mmCIF file of C-alpha atoms in Angstrom:
data_model
loop_
_atom_site.group_PDB
_atom_site.id
_atom_site.type_symbol
_atom_site.label_atom_id
_atom_site.label_comp_id
_atom_site.label_asym_id
_atom_site.label_seq_id
_atom_site.Cartn_x
_atom_site.Cartn_y
_atom_site.Cartn_z
ATOM 1 C CA MET A 1 8.663 -8.760 1.333
ATOM 2 C CA ASN A 2 9.003 -11.480 2.553
ATOM 3 C CA ALA A 3 10.021 -13.483 -0.822
ATOM 4 C CA CYS A 4 12.248 -11.525 -1.822
ATOM 5 C CA GLY A 5 13.984 -12.190 1.592
ATOM 6 C CA ALA A 6 13.170 -8.886 4.131
ATOM 7 C CA SER A 7 13.405 -9.047 7.478
ATOM 8 C CA GLU A 8 10.507 -6.906 9.170
ATOM 9 C CA LEU A 9 10.958 -5.147 12.701
ATOM 10 C CA LEU A 10 9.439 -2.190 13.820
ATOM 11 C CA LEU A 11 10.896 0.497 14.998
ATOM 12 C CA PRO A 12 10.673 3.562 16.542
ATOM 13 C CA ALA A 13 7.937 6.309 16.096
ATOM 14 C CA LEU A 14 10.022 8.628 18.319
ATOM 15 C CA HIS A 15 13.701 9.694 16.694
ATOM 16 C CA PRO A 16 16.625 11.656 18.506
ATOM 17 C CA LEU A 17 17.309 14.347 16.279
ATOM 18 C CA GLU A 18 20.678 14.843 16.923
ATOM 19 C CA LEU A 19 20.532 12.193 14.020
ATOM 20 C CA TRP A 20 18.654 13.887 11.485
ATOM 21 C CA GLN A 21 20.979 16.648 12.491
ATOM 22 C CA LYS A 22 23.653 14.905 11.447
ATOM 23 C CA THR A 23 22.077 14.382 7.697
ATOM 24 C CA GLY A 24 20.837 17.517 7.354
ATOM 25 C CA ARG A 25 17.595 16.391 6.586
ATOM 26 C CA ASP A 26 15.935 18.329 9.871
ATOM 27 C CA LYS A 27 16.515 21.308 7.537
ATOM 28 C CA ASP A 28 15.932 19.680 4.781
ATOM 29 C CA LEU A 29 12.148 18.834 5.521
ATOM 30 C CA GLY A 30 11.534 21.873 8.171
ATOM 31 C CA GLU A 31 8.223 22.321 9.633
ATOM 32 C CA VAL A 32 7.055 19.218 7.997
ATOM 33 C CA MET A 33 9.251 17.715 11.687
ATOM 34 C CA PHE A 34 6.490 17.043 14.776
ATOM 35 C CA LYS A 35 9.850 18.180 16.424
ATOM 36 C CA PHE A 36 9.637 18.620 20.780
ATOM 37 C CA LYS A 37 11.675 18.354 23.558
ATOM 38 C CA ASP A 38 11.064 15.813 26.700
ATOM 39 C CA ARG A 39 11.147 16.820 29.867
ATOM 40 C CA ARG A 40 14.764 16.248 29.545
ATOM 41 C CA GLU A 41 15.399 18.940 27.272
ATOM 42 C CA ARG A 42 16.263 16.234 24.731
ATOM 43 C CA ASP A 43 15.021 17.240 21.154
ATOM 44 C CA LEU A 44 13.539 14.905 19.306
ATOM 45 C CA ALA A 45 11.536 14.690 16.810
ATOM 46 C CA LEU A 46 8.274 12.302 14.831
ATOM 47 C CA GLY A 47 9.424 10.219 12.248
ATOM 48 C CA PRO A 48 7.998 10.941 9.155
ATOM 49 C CA THR A 49 10.446 8.371 7.470
ATOM 50 C CA HIS A 50 12.894 6.374 9.072
ATOM 51 C CA GLU A 51 16.386 5.921 6.801
ATOM 52 C CA GLU A 52 17.811 7.898 9.794
ATOM 53 C CA VAL A 53 16.761 5.404 12.592
ATOM 54 C CA ILE A 54 16.941 2.318 10.301
ATOM 55 C CA THR A 55 21.046 2.422 9.268
ATOM 56 C CA ASP A 56 22.171 3.876 13.226
ATOM 57 C CA LEU A 57 20.589 0.215 13.725
ATOM 58 C CA VAL A 58 22.595 -1.424 10.716
ATOM 59 C CA LYS A 59 25.141 0.613 12.342
ATOM 60 C CA ASN A 60 25.552 -0.731 15.448
ATOM 61 C CA ASN A 61 24.533 -4.956 14.993
ATOM 62 C CA LEU A 62 26.982 -5.546 11.549
ATOM 63 C CA SER A 63 29.927 -5.176 10.607
ATOM 64 C CA SER A 64 31.530 -7.736 8.363
ATOM 65 C CA TYR A 65 30.480 -7.859 4.639
ATOM 66 C CA ARG A 66 29.942 -11.585 5.645
ATOM 67 C CA GLN A 67 25.980 -9.877 6.884
ATOM 68 C CA LEU A 68 25.507 -8.366 3.789
ATOM 69 C CA PRO A 69 22.977 -7.946 1.745
ATOM 70 C CA LEU A 70 20.274 -7.467 4.683
ATOM 71 C CA VAL A 71 16.752 -5.902 3.715
ATOM 72 C CA LEU A 72 14.387 -5.082 6.632
ATOM 73 C CA TYR A 73 10.790 -4.053 5.953
ATOM 74 C CA GLN A 74 8.846 -2.482 8.417
ATOM 75 C CA ILE A 75 4.863 -1.340 8.459
ATOM 76 C CA GLN A 76 5.163 1.337 10.967
ATOM 77 C CA THR A 77 2.471 5.152 11.228
ATOM 78 C CA LYS A 78 4.583 7.958 9.888
ATOM 79 C CA PHE A 79 3.703 11.692 11.289
ATOM 80 C CA ARG A 80 4.254 14.570 8.457
ATOM 81 C CA ASP A 81 3.015 18.398 9.836
ATOM 82 C CA GLU A 82 1.665 18.938 6.259
ATOM 83 C CA ILE A 83 1.265 22.181 5.064
ATOM 84 C CA ARG A 84 -2.275 21.308 3.361
ATOM 85 C CA PRO A 85 -4.020 17.518 4.542
ATOM 86 C CA ARG A 86 -6.346 17.173 2.460
ATOM 87 C CA PHE A 87 -8.388 14.250 0.954
ATOM 88 C CA GLY A 88 -8.882 11.899 3.841
ATOM 89 C CA LEU A 89 -6.234 9.634 2.877
ATOM 90 C CA VAL A 90 -4.138 10.364 0.182
ATOM 91 C CA ARG A 91 -2.662 13.822 2.574
ATOM 92 C CA GLY A 92 -2.669 13.348 5.962
ATOM 93 C CA CYS A 93 -0.472 14.010 8.915
ATOM 94 C CA GLU A 94 -0.263 10.784 10.325
ATOM 95 C CA PHE A 95 -0.679 8.308 8.084
ATOM 96 C CA ILE A 96 0.909 4.019 7.233
ATOM 97 C CA MET A 97 3.190 3.292 5.827
ATOM 98 C CA LYS A 98 5.191 -0.198 4.798
ATOM 99 C CA ASP A 99 8.480 0.887 4.041
ATOM 100 C CA ALA A 100 11.535 -1.448 3.607
ATOM 101 C CA TYR A 101 15.550 -0.520 3.018
ATOM 102 C CA SER A 102 18.335 -2.729 1.482
ATOM 103 C CA PHE A 103 22.069 -2.313 2.765
ATOM 104 C CA ASP A 104 24.998 -4.050 0.352
ATOM 105 C CA GLN A 105 28.136 -4.478 0.197
ATOM 106 C CA ASP A 106 29.041 -2.605 -3.454
ATOM 107 C CA GLU A 107 26.638 -1.569 -6.546
ATOM 108 C CA ALA A 108 25.329 -4.628 -8.249
ATOM 109 C CA GLY A 109 23.858 -5.994 -5.070
ATOM 110 C CA LEU A 110 22.180 -2.849 -4.594
ATOM 111 C CA ASP A 111 20.698 -3.018 -8.418
ATOM 112 C CA LYS A 112 19.857 -6.745 -7.613
ATOM 113 C CA ASN A 113 17.709 -6.022 -4.556
ATOM 114 C CA TYR A 114 16.335 -3.060 -6.224
ATOM 115 C CA GLN A 115 15.140 -4.899 -9.464
ATOM 116 C CA LEU A 116 13.791 -7.442 -6.982
ATOM 117 C CA MET A 117 11.636 -4.697 -5.163
ATOM 118 C CA PHE A 118 10.831 -3.402 -8.198
ATOM 119 C CA GLU A 119 9.148 -6.393 -9.166
ATOM 120 C CA ALA A 120 7.665 -6.887 -6.535
ATOM 121 C CA TYR A 121 6.125 -3.492 -6.259
ATOM 122 C CA LYS A 122 4.356 -4.309 -10.263
ATOM 123 C CA ARG A 123 3.153 -7.706 -8.269
ATOM 124 C CA ILE A 124 1.871 -6.007 -4.795
ATOM 125 C CA PHE A 125 0.095 -3.451 -7.657
ATOM 126 C CA VAL A 126 -1.728 -5.359 -9.752
ATOM 127 C CA ARG A 127 -3.246 -8.126 -6.711
ATOM 128 C CA CYS A 128 -4.677 -4.447 -5.396
ATOM 129 C CA GLY A 129 -6.726 -4.054 -8.389
ATOM 130 C CA LEU A 130 -4.655 -1.474 -9.552
ATOM 131 C CA LYS A 131 -3.488 0.198 -13.496
ATOM 132 C CA ILE A 132 -0.167 1.192 -12.609
ATOM 133 C CA LEU A 133 2.351 4.177 -14.197
ATOM 134 C CA ILE A 134 5.482 3.654 -13.447
ATOM 135 C CA THR A 135 8.015 7.121 -13.815
ATOM 136 C CA GLU A 136 11.727 7.614 -13.318
ATOM 137 C CA ALA A 137 11.545 10.840 -10.464
ATOM 138 C CA ASP A 138 13.637 12.597 -8.498
ATOM 139 C CA SER A 139 14.917 11.606 -5.449
ATOM 140 C CA GLY A 140 14.211 15.144 -3.931
ATOM 141 C CA VAL A 141 15.451 15.516 0.123
ATOM 142 C CA MET A 142 15.909 11.739 -0.040
ATOM 143 C CA GLY A 143 19.085 11.954 -1.394
ATOM 144 C CA GLY A 144 20.565 9.122 -4.433
ATOM 145 C CA LYS A 145 20.448 9.643 -8.176
ATOM 146 C CA VAL A 146 17.716 6.323 -9.714
ATOM 147 C CA SER A 147 14.004 6.781 -7.953
ATOM 148 C CA HIS A 148 10.437 5.638 -9.183
ATOM 149 C CA GLU A 149 7.418 6.632 -8.988
ATOM 150 C CA PHE A 150 4.496 4.587 -9.023
ATOM 151 C CA MET A 151 1.524 6.501 -9.844
ATOM 152 C CA VAL A 152 -2.694 5.809 -10.022
ATOM 153 C CA GLU A 153 -4.638 8.007 -12.346
ATOM 154 C CA ALA A 154 -7.024 9.557 -10.446
ATOM 155 C CA PRO A 155 -9.185 12.886 -10.637
ATOM 156 C CA LEU A 156 -8.621 13.901 -6.991
ATOM 157 C CA GLY A 157 -4.594 12.928 -7.448
ATOM 158 C CA GLU A 158 -1.617 15.906 -7.909
ATOM 159 C CA ASP A 159 0.740 14.583 -9.362
ATOM 160 C CA VAL A 160 0.227 14.863 -12.940
ATOM 161 C CA VAL A 161 1.796 12.183 -15.062
ATOM 162 C CA CYS A 162 2.464 11.884 -19.388
ATOM 163 C CA PHE A 163 0.943 8.755 -20.205
ATOM 164 C CA CYS A 164 1.274 7.352 -23.854
ATOM 165 C CA PRO A 165 -1.679 5.271 -24.646
ATOM 166 C CA GLN A 166 0.136 3.509 -27.545
ATOM 167 C CA CYS A 167 3.296 2.309 -26.012
ATOM 168 C CA LYS A 168 1.818 2.364 -22.433
ATOM 169 C CA SER A 169 4.710 4.092 -20.999
ATOM 170 C CA ALA A 170 4.644 7.817 -18.575
ATOM 171 C CA LYS A 171 6.990 10.028 -17.561
ATOM 172 C CA ALA A 172 6.127 13.348 -14.859
ATOM 173 C CA ALA A 173 4.724 16.464 -16.580
ATOM 174 C CA LYS A 174 7.265 18.820 -15.352
ATOM 175 C CA GLY A 175 7.734 20.835 -18.177
ATOM 176 C CA GLY A 176 9.108 20.469 -21.198
ATOM 177 C CA SER A 177 7.672 18.098 -24.195
ATOM 178 C CA SER A 178 4.563 15.944 -24.093
ATOM 179 C CA LEU A 179 5.978 13.713 -26.773
ATOM 180 C CA CYS A 180 6.090 10.377 -26.873
ATOM 181 C CA PHE A 181 9.886 9.794 -27.933
ATOM 182 C CA THR A 182 9.133 6.081 -28.806
ATOM 183 C CA CYS A 183 5.740 6.587 -30.871
ATOM 184 C CA ASN A 184 6.338 10.338 -31.869
ATOM 185 C CA ILE A 185 3.110 11.106 -30.942
ATOM 186 C CA ASN A 186 1.733 13.984 -28.074
ATOM 187 C CA MET A 187 1.037 11.675 -24.293
ATOM 188 C CA ASP A 188 -2.310 12.585 -22.248
ATOM 189 C CA GLN A 189 -2.236 14.115 -19.248
ATOM 190 C CA VAL A 190 -3.608 12.713 -16.123
ATOM 191 C CA ASN A 191 -4.004 13.286 -12.394
ATOM 192 C CA THR A 192 -2.076 10.383 -10.361
ATOM 193 C CA ILE A 193 -1.825 9.584 -6.757
ATOM 194 C CA GLU A 194 1.408 8.729 -5.764
ATOM 195 C CA VAL A 195 0.476 5.506 -4.078
ATOM 196 C CA GLY A 196 5.175 3.992 -4.359
ATOM 197 C CA HIS A 197 8.443 5.613 -4.848
ATOM 198 C CA ILE A 198 11.951 3.061 -4.253
ATOM 199 C CA PHE A 199 15.062 4.786 -4.016
ATOM 200 C CA LYS A 200 18.744 4.055 -4.910
ATOM 201 C CA LEU A 201 20.589 5.994 -2.339
ATOM 202 C CA GLY A 202 23.577 4.707 -2.068
ATOM 203 C CA THR A 203 25.804 6.284 0.493
ATOM 204 C CA LYS A 204 24.340 9.464 1.083
ATOM 205 C CA TYR A 205 23.369 7.923 5.479
ATOM 206 C CA SER A 206 26.061 5.171 5.767
ATOM 207 C CA GLN A 207 28.662 8.297 5.525
ATOM 208 C CA ALA A 208 26.879 11.218 7.476
ATOM 209 C CA LEU A 209 25.910 7.985 10.152
ATOM 210 C CA GLU A 210 29.326 6.472 10.162
ATOM 211 C CA ALA A 211 27.593 3.003 8.825
ATOM 212 C CA ASN A 212 30.282 0.527 8.043
ATOM 213 C CA PHE A 213 31.303 -2.529 7.303
ATOM 214 C CA SER A 214 34.522 -4.470 6.553
ATOM 215 C CA ASP A 215 35.032 -6.139 3.228
ATOM 216 C CA LYS A 216 37.248 -8.934 1.915
ATOM 217 C CA SER A 217 40.663 -7.117 2.794
ATOM 218 C CA GLY A 218 39.276 -5.955 6.019
ATOM 219 C CA GLN A 219 39.029 -2.410 4.735
ATOM 220 C CA LEU A 220 36.446 0.050 6.236
ATOM 221 C CA LYS A 221 33.978 1.040 3.610
ATOM 222 C CA PRO A 222 29.964 2.703 3.872
ATOM 223 C CA LEU A 223 27.418 0.735 3.181
ATOM 224 C CA ILE A 224 25.519 0.943 -0.135
ATOM 225 C CA MET A 225 21.661 1.832 0.624
ATOM 226 C CA GLY A 226 18.149 1.825 -1.552
ATOM 227 C CA CYS A 227 15.243 2.312 0.578
ATOM 228 C CA TYR A 228 12.016 1.198 -0.935
ATOM 229 C CA GLY A 229 8.408 2.623 0.535
ATOM 230 C CA ILE A 230 4.676 1.740 -0.581
ATOM 231 C CA GLY A 231 2.013 4.480 1.340
ATOM 232 C CA VAL A 232 -0.221 1.822 3.009
ATOM 233 C CA SER A 233 -3.051 4.788 4.087
ATOM 234 C CA ARG A 234 -3.116 6.506 0.335
ATOM 235 C CA LEU A 235 -3.425 3.219 -1.212
ATOM 236 C CA ILE A 236 -6.383 2.122 0.225
ATOM 237 C CA SER A 237 -7.468 6.024 -1.608
ATOM 238 C CA ALA A 238 -6.571 4.502 -5.118
ATOM 239 C CA ILE A 239 -7.766 1.232 -4.945
ATOM 240 C CA ILE A 240 -11.456 2.867 -4.034
ATOM 241 C CA GLU A 241 -10.644 5.335 -7.053
ATOM 242 C CA GLN A 242 -10.088 3.246 -9.527
ATOM 243 C CA ASN A 243 -12.781 0.716 -8.603
ATOM 244 C CA ASN A 244 -15.966 1.776 -7.752
ATOM 245 C CA ASP A 245 -19.401 2.850 -9.817
ATOM 246 C CA ALA A 246 -22.176 5.171 -9.173
ATOM 247 C CA ASP A 247 -23.424 2.653 -5.961
ATOM 248 C CA GLY A 248 -20.045 2.405 -4.372
ATOM 249 C CA ILE A 249 -16.488 0.692 -3.899
ATOM 250 C CA ILE A 250 -16.178 -2.140 -6.284
ATOM 251 C CA TRP A 251 -13.270 -4.248 -3.806
ATOM 252 C CA PRO A 252 -11.106 -6.119 -5.505
ATOM 253 C CA LYS A 253 -11.033 -9.547 -3.873
ATOM 254 C CA GLN A 254 -7.417 -9.343 -2.756
ATOM 255 C CA VAL A 255 -7.871 -6.583 -0.867
ATOM 256 C CA ALA A 256 -12.211 -7.098 0.495
ATOM 257 C CA PRO A 257 -12.092 -6.241 3.790
ATOM 258 C CA PHE A 258 -15.128 -9.366 3.604
ATOM 259 C CA ASP A 259 -15.243 -12.390 1.234
ATOM 260 C CA ILE A 260 -19.038 -12.603 1.365
ATOM 261 C CA MET A 261 -21.851 -10.642 3.343
ATOM 262 C CA ILE A 262 -25.230 -12.284 3.875
ATOM 263 C CA LEU A 263 -27.715 -10.421 3.500
ATOM 264 C CA PRO A 264 -31.000 -12.357 5.240
ATOM 265 C CA LEU A 265 -34.036 -10.273 4.593
ATOM 266 C CA ASP A 266 -36.313 -10.465 7.387
ATOM 267 C CA ILE A 267 -34.579 -11.102 10.273
ATOM 268 C CA THR A 268 -37.949 -11.840 12.677
ATOM 269 C CA ASN A 269 -38.178 -14.549 10.607
ATOM 270 C CA ALA A 270 -36.947 -18.447 12.712
ATOM 271 C CA SER A 271 -36.208 -20.178 9.087
ATOM 272 C CA VAL A 272 -34.346 -17.321 7.179
ATOM 273 C CA MET A 273 -31.992 -16.911 10.290
ATOM 274 C CA GLU A 274 -31.513 -20.673 10.795
ATOM 275 C CA GLN A 275 -29.916 -20.147 7.084
ATOM 276 C CA ALA A 276 -28.367 -17.607 7.709
ATOM 277 C CA ASP A 277 -26.059 -18.678 10.965
ATOM 278 C CA LYS A 278 -25.421 -21.939 9.551
ATOM 279 C CA LEU A 279 -23.929 -20.552 6.066
ATOM 280 C CA TYR A 280 -22.649 -18.185 8.445
ATOM 281 C CA GLN A 281 -21.040 -21.021 10.131
ATOM 282 C CA GLU A 282 -19.832 -23.492 6.904
ATOM 283 C CA LEU A 283 -18.030 -20.138 5.776
ATOM 284 C CA GLU A 284 -16.284 -19.491 8.660
ATOM 285 C CA ALA A 285 -14.874 -22.375 9.441
ATOM 286 C CA SER A 286 -13.036 -22.929 5.637
ATOM 287 C CA GLY A 287 -11.139 -19.494 6.225
ATOM 288 C CA LEU A 288 -13.523 -16.739 5.114
ATOM 289 C CA ASP A 289 -14.800 -13.606 6.151
ATOM 290 C CA VAL A 290 -18.354 -13.251 6.607
ATOM 291 C CA LEU A 291 -20.181 -9.989 6.484
ATOM 292 C CA MET A 292 -23.957 -11.104 8.474
ATOM 293 C CA ASP A 293 -26.064 -8.450 8.041
ATOM 294 C CA ASP A 294 -28.410 -9.132 10.554
ATOM 295 C CA ARG A 295 -29.874 -5.305 11.368
ATOM 296 C CA ASP A 296 -34.238 -4.830 11.199
ATOM 297 C CA GLU A 297 -34.325 -2.819 7.954
ATOM 298 C CA ARG A 298 -35.474 -2.850 5.040
ATOM 299 C CA ALA A 299 -34.551 -5.510 2.174
ATOM 300 C CA GLY A 300 -33.464 -2.233 -0.161
ATOM 301 C CA VAL A 301 -31.654 -0.915 2.967
ATOM 302 C CA LYS A 302 -29.270 -3.474 2.940
ATOM 303 C CA PHE A 303 -28.971 -4.044 -1.117
ATOM 304 C CA LYS A 304 -28.099 -0.811 -1.418
ATOM 305 C CA ASP A 305 -26.032 -0.322 1.982
ATOM 306 C CA ALA A 306 -24.488 -4.105 0.003
ATOM 307 C CA ASP A 307 -23.337 -2.179 -2.576
ATOM 308 C CA LEU A 308 -22.058 1.388 -0.916
ATOM 309 C CA ILE A 309 -19.646 -0.952 1.037
ATOM 310 C CA GLY A 310 -18.551 -3.071 -1.758
ATOM 311 C CA ILE A 311 -17.892 -7.125 -0.417
ATOM 312 C CA PRO A 312 -16.824 -8.821 -3.558
ATOM 313 C CA VAL A 313 -19.849 -12.011 -3.488
ATOM 314 C CA SER A 314 -23.165 -10.684 -1.339
ATOM 315 C CA ILE A 315 -25.312 -13.969 -0.442
ATOM 316 C CA VAL A 316 -29.019 -13.059 -0.593
ATOM 317 C CA ILE A 317 -31.934 -15.831 1.771
ATOM 318 C CA GLY A 318 -34.910 -14.435 2.216
ATOM 319 C CA LYS A 319 -38.556 -16.226 3.357
ATOM 320 C CA LYS A 320 -38.776 -17.712 -0.933
ATOM 321 C CA SER A 321 -35.391 -19.214 -0.437
ATOM 322 C CA ILE A 322 -36.069 -21.552 2.498
ATOM 323 C CA GLU A 323 -39.323 -22.048 0.617
ATOM 324 C CA GLU A 324 -37.347 -23.015 -2.906
ATOM 325 C CA LYS A 325 -34.733 -24.459 -1.019
ATOM 326 C CA LYS A 326 -32.679 -21.967 -3.073
ATOM 327 C CA ILE A 327 -29.967 -19.074 -2.210
ATOM 328 C CA GLU A 328 -29.205 -15.727 -4.521
ATOM 329 C CA LEU A 329 -25.426 -15.587 -5.548
ATOM 330 C CA ARG A 330 -24.817 -12.365 -6.034
ATOM 331 C CA LEU A 331 -21.280 -10.637 -7.949
ATOM 332 C CA ARG A 332 -20.974 -6.111 -6.887
ATOM 333 C CA LYS A 333 -18.460 -6.578 -9.975
ATOM 334 C CA ASP A 334 -20.343 -7.118 -12.404
ATOM 335 C CA LYS A 335 -24.217 -7.386 -10.490
ATOM 336 C CA SER A 336 -24.715 -10.729 -11.936
ATOM 337 C CA THR A 337 -27.421 -12.693 -9.999
ATOM 338 C CA LYS A 338 -27.403 -17.250 -9.273
ATOM 339 C CA ASN A 339 -29.739 -19.167 -7.691
ATOM 340 C CA LEU A 340 -27.884 -21.881 -6.300
ATOM 341 C CA SER A 341 -28.683 -24.738 -3.332
ATOM 342 C CA PHE A 342 -27.376 -24.559 -0.247
ATOM 343 C CA ASP A 343 -24.756 -26.964 -1.405
ATOM 344 C CA GLN A 344 -23.763 -25.830 -4.698
ATOM 345 C CA ALA A 345 -23.485 -21.816 -3.305
ATOM 346 C CA LEU A 346 -20.585 -23.050 -0.666
ATOM 347 C CA GLU A 347 -19.254 -24.956 -4.094
ATOM 348 C CA ALA A 348 -18.731 -22.065 -6.030
ATOM 349 C CA ILE A 349 -18.269 -19.879 -3.232
ATOM 350 C CA LYS A 350 -15.212 -21.648 -1.724
#
């Protein structure tokens, strides 16, 4: 987001309901919104999304075309009273989103920011180890005329997408033909999870909330908006769905909770623990995140749990390691192993 010229902020989770009433989305979302009154009888809601709030913020802090373009983003908790919350992180009543909002003086500016975000999202999902299907989508209650969804193939996914195995194009499966008009072949239907959605909102919110700016001639005009969301919570489920085997998770390196897992096989052996602690300190000092399994468990249990957790690299240190002055390096992705000296292992990992 920073590379796209966006600035980070944090918006309130508690919203005045009157902002939503001005756009009419309080009725559009209906019972999905958590609504209540405070002790002063003011109508409030927990934010299911933040278009109204950020538009009001910008309205009160921006007045001139000289302050445009403006792109703001946050990583914030959202709340939706889902009818059928299920599948853990995939569909919950409370979840984390990364949402960004662009403000421009004309459609050309919106197009530029939209394309920047489109390309940034593709790079983000590739770094997360995901194979993405991108479809044109209905904007729904968000508004606007153009939107794209970023979908991840997953058996538990609730959205069905038609995918062409030849040209790799995709479209939402919402009735009609499943024929690929480019290749003239039938498209495959796959279950997917939506992990990202971007919208060209236009003036839907700026007109309703009177968020205007003065152009070069001094004329007041409504801000041209776009919004761009990534479901951070469900992204975790999507990554696991596409990166696993029969033994557990295979975290892509860029998003793994730890870089290295150290497995001392006998914690009662002072030499084993001394070597494990030394390696832990060296790796931590080099900037890597390291997890040490110093539980008093059998080797088989530790190996099984290491596969289940899915840290990209494991280092095994046992009595034999001390005798031969070598440690075992295990890669989770292909389960390959190497016996290396302490220094060789450090060099290979770094």
